[in-house]
Structure formats: structure tokens, C-alpha cells
Short mmCIF file of C-alpha atoms and ligand atoms in Angstrom, two decimals:
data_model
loop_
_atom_site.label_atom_id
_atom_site.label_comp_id
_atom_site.label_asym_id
_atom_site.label_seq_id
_atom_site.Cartn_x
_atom_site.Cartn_y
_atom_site.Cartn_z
CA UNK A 1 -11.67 -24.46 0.29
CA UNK A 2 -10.48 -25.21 3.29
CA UNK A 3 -12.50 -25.10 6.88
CA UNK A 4 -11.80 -22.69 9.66
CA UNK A 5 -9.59 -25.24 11.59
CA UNK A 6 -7.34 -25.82 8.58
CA UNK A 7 -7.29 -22.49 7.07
CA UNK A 8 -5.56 -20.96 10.78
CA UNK A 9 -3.16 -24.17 10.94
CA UNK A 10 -2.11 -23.42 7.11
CA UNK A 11 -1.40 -19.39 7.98
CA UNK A 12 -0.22 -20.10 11.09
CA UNK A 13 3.07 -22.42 9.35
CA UNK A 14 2.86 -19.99 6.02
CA UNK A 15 6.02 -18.67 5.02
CA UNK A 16 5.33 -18.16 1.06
CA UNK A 17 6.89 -14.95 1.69
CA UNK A 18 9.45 -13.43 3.88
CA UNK A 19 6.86 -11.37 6.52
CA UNK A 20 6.37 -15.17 7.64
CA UNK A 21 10.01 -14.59 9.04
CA UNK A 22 9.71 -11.68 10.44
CA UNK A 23 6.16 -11.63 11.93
CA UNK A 24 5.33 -12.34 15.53
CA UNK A 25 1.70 -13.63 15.74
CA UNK A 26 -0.12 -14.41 12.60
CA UNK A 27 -3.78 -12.47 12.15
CA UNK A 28 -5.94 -14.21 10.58
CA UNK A 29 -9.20 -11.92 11.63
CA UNK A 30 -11.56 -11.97 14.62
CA UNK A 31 -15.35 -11.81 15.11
CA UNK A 32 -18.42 -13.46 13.77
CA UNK A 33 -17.91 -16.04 11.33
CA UNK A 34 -21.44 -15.40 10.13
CA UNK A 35 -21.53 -11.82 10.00
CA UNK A 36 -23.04 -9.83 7.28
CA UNK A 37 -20.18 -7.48 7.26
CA UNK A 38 -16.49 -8.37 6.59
CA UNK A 39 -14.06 -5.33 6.91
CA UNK A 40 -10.51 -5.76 4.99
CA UNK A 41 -7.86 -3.69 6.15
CA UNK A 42 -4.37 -4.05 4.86
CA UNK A 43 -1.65 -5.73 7.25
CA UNK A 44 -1.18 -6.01 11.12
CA UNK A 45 0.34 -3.05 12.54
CA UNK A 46 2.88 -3.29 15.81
CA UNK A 47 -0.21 -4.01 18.42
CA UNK A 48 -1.71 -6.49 16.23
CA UNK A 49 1.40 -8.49 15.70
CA UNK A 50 2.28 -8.49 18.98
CA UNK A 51 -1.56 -9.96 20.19
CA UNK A 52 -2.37 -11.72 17.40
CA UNK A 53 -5.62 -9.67 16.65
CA UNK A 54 -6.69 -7.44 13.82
CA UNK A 55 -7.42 -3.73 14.63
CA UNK A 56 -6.17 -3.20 18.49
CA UNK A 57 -4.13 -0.28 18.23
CA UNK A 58 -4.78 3.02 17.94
CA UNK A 59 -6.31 2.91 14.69
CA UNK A 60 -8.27 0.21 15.80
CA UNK A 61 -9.95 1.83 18.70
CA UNK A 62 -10.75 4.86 16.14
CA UNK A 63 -12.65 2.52 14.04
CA UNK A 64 -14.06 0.51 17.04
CA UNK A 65 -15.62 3.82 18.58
CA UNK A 66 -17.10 4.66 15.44
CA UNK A 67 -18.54 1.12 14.47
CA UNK A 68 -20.21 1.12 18.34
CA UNK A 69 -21.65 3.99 17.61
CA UNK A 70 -23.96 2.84 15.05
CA UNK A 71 -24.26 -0.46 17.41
CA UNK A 72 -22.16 -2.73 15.31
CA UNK A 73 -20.45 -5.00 17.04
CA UNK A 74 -17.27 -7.34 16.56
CA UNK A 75 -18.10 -10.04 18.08
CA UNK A 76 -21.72 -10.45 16.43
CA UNK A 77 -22.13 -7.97 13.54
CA UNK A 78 -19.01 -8.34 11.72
CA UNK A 79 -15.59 -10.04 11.02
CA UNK A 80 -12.33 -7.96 10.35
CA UNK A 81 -9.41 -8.83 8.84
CA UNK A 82 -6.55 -7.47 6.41
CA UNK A 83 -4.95 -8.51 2.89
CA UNK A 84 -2.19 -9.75 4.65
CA UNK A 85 -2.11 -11.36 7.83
CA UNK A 86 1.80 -10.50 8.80
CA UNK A 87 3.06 -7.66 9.66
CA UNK A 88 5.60 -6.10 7.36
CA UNK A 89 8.46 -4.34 8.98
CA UNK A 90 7.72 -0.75 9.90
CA UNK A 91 4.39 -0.75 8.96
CA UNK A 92 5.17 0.10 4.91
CA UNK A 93 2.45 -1.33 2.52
CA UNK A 94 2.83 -5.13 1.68
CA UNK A 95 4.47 -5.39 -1.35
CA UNK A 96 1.98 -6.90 -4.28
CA UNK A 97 3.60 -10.08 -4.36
CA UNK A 98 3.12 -10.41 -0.60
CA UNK A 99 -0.23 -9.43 -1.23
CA UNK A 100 -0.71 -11.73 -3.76
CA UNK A 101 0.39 -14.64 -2.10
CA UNK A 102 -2.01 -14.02 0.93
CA UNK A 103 -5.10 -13.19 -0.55
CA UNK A 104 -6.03 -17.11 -1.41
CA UNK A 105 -6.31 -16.83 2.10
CA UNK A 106 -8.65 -14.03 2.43
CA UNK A 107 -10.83 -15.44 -0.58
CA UNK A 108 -10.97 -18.61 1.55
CA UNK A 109 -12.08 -16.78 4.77
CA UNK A 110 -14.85 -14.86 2.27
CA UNK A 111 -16.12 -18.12 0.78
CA UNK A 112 -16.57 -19.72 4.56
CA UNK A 113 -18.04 -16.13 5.94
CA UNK A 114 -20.62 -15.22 2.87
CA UNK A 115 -20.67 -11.83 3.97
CA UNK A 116 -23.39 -9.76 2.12
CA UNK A 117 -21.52 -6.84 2.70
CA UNK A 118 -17.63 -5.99 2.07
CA UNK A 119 -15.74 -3.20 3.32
CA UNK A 120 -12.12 -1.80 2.08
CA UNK A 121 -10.63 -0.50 4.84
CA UNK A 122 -8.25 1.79 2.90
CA UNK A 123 -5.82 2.41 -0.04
CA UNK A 124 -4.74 -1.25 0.06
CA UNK A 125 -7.94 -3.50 0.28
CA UNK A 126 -9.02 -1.27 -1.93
CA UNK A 127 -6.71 -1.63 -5.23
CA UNK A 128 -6.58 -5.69 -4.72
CA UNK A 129 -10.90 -6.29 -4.16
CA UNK A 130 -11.98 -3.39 -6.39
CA UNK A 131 -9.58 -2.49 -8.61
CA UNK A 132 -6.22 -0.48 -9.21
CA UNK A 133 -8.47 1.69 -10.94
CA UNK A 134 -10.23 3.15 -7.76
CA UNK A 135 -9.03 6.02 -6.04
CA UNK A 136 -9.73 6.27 -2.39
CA UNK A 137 -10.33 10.13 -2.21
CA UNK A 138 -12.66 9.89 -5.42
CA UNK A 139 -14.43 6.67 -4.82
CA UNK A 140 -14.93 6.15 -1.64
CA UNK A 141 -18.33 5.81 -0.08
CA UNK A 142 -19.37 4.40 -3.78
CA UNK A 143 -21.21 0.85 -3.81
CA UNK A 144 -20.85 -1.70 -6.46
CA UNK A 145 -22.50 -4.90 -6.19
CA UNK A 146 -20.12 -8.04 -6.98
CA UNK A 147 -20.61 -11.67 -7.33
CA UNK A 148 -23.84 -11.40 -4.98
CA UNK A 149 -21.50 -9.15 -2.80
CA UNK A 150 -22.45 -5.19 -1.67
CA UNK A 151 -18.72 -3.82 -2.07
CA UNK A 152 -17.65 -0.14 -0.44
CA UNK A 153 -14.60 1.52 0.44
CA UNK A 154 -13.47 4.17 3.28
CA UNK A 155 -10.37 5.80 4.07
CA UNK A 156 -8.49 3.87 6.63
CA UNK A 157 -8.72 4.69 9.83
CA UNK A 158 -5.17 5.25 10.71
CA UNK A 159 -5.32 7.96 7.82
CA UNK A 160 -8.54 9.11 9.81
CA UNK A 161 -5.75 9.51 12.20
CA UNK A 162 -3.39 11.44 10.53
CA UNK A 163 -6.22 13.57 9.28
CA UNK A 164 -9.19 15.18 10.87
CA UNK A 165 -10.40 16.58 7.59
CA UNK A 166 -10.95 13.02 6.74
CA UNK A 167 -13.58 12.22 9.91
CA UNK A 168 -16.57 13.35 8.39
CA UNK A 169 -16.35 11.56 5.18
CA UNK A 170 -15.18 8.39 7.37
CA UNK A 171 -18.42 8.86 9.92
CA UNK A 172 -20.47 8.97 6.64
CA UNK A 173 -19.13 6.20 5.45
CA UNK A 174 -19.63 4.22 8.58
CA UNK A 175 -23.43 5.27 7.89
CA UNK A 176 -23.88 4.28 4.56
CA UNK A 177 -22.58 0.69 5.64
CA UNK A 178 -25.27 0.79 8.64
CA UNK A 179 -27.91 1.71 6.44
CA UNK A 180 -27.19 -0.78 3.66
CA UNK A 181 -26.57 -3.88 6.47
CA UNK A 182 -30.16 -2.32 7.58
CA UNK A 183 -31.81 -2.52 4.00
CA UNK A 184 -30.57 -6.33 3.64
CA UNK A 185 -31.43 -8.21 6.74
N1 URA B 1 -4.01 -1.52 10.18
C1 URA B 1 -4.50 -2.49 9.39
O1 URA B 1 -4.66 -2.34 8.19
N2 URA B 1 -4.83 -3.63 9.97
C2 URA B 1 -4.71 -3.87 11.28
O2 URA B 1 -5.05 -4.95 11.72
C3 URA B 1 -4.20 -2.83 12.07
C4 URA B 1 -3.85 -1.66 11.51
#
């Protein structure tokens, strides 16, 4: 396992797969390295590869209103990051063996966080932490408790976007994690 210092210097030279050629900025995740809560989303959109930070679109700033709502905050609650930390070209979903090839580097940033809480942020986190099993319209909002770890999934919030019959279910989500980071401390 590598430490925090190493782990950014390895992603930020990785090219094990071709978004390494084609990214801008690297993301490897931002906020509290101790949180409780990690959020996994699935790869930096247009905003994110252009700053270099996870969630700063316009999916991000759904999710961020929502999380400040229930007074969660990035920089001390929780950390956020995504299954892959390039973007791929026009936003499509990573392809597994991208996916595959980044998620050592997730695992690494879960084993240095120790998050008692983690959170699929979608379709994507979803099929590579809980399963390709798990559907997101069936499942989601269901706990299962992992390796010492409280595991959930929502719908993403750009589909939250695309969407509005999928805000309620997505608010109720965001409750469920509240009440469960709550329960635990
Ligand atoms: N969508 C994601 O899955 N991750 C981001 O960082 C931004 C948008």
C-alpha cells in the first residue's frame, strides 16, 4: 500500500491505459482523508478534467446541495472520488478493463481512508464494489455490510439530472447515509 504522497505521484505518471493519453488533469479525489464517508462515482466528467477535482460540474453541485443539506461536508465529513480517475472521451462509461486497471488505485485510497461508510455513486461504482449482480433501480438505497465496511448505492447524480422522477429516491438516499454515519460515530 502505498502512502498519500506516492499514491498521487503514481496516478499522476499512470498511463496503464489509453485515458492516461487523453486526460487533462488526473482526479484522484478530494476531502477528508479521515472521513467516515467515501463516495465513488465513476470517471471525471469535462469540469473535473479540466480542474483536476472530482464532482465540480453540474452534477456535482446537484450532489453538493443535497449533501449540505443534511450538513455533510467535503472538506470534513467525507472524501469523493470515482473508479477511474481520467476522463474518458465524451463522457461514455470506462470500459472494464480501464476500470480494472484503476481500481488498485481506489482500493489503495480505501485502505489509507478506512471509511466506515461507502457510497456508489451510480451504475458504475456500483457493478465493480457490489457486484454485476445489483441493479441500480432495484437495489438502491439497500445496505450490506462488507469487510467491516457499511456499503449503499444511489442513482448518480447526473442521472438525478436527467431525471426528476429520480430526486426523491436520491434525497432519501442521501438520508439513509446521514442516519447510518449518525448511528456509527
Ligand atoms: N461524474 C462522475 O462520476 N465523477 C465526477 O467526478 C464527475 C461527474
Amino acid at each position: 500500500m502505498l502512502q498519500w504522497r506516492e499514491l498521487h505521484k503514481e496516478c499522476m505518471e499512470c498511463h496503464k491505459c489509453e485515458l492516461g493519453d487523453t486526460r487533462t488533469n488526473m482526479v484522484l479525489g478530494e476531502g477528508n482523508p479521515k472521513a467516515k464517508i467515501m463516495f465513488i462515482g465513476e470517471a471525471p466528467g469535462a469540469d473535473e478534467d479540466r480542474l483536476g477535482r472530482p464532482f465540480v460540474g453540474r452534477a456535482g453541485q446537484l450532489f453538493e446541495k443535497g449533501v449540505q443539506a443534511l450538513n455533510l461536508m467535503r472538506e470534513r465529513d467525507f472524501y469523493i472520488t470515482n473508479i477511474c480517475k481520467c476522463r474518458p472521451k465524451n463522457n461514455r462509461t470506462p470500459y472494464e478493463e480501464e476500470a480494472n486497471e484503476c481500481i488498485p488505485y481506489l482500493r489503495n485510497q480505501v485502505a489509507l481512508i478506512k471509511p466506515k461508510i461507502i457510497v456508489c455513486l451510480g451504475a458504475t461504482a456500483m457493478k465493480y464494489i457490489l457486484g454485476s449482480d445489483w441493479r441500480i433501480t432495484r437495489d438502491r438505497g439497500k445496505w450490506v455490510e462488507r469487510k467491516g465496511y457499511f456499503i449503499t448505492c444511489t442513482f448518480h447524480p447526473s442521472a438525478v439530472l436527467r431525471d426528476d422522477n429520480k430526486k426523491f429516491s436520491f434525497w432519501e438516499d442521501l438520508k439513509s447515509i446521514k442516519n447510518k454515519y449518525d448511528e456509527i460515530e
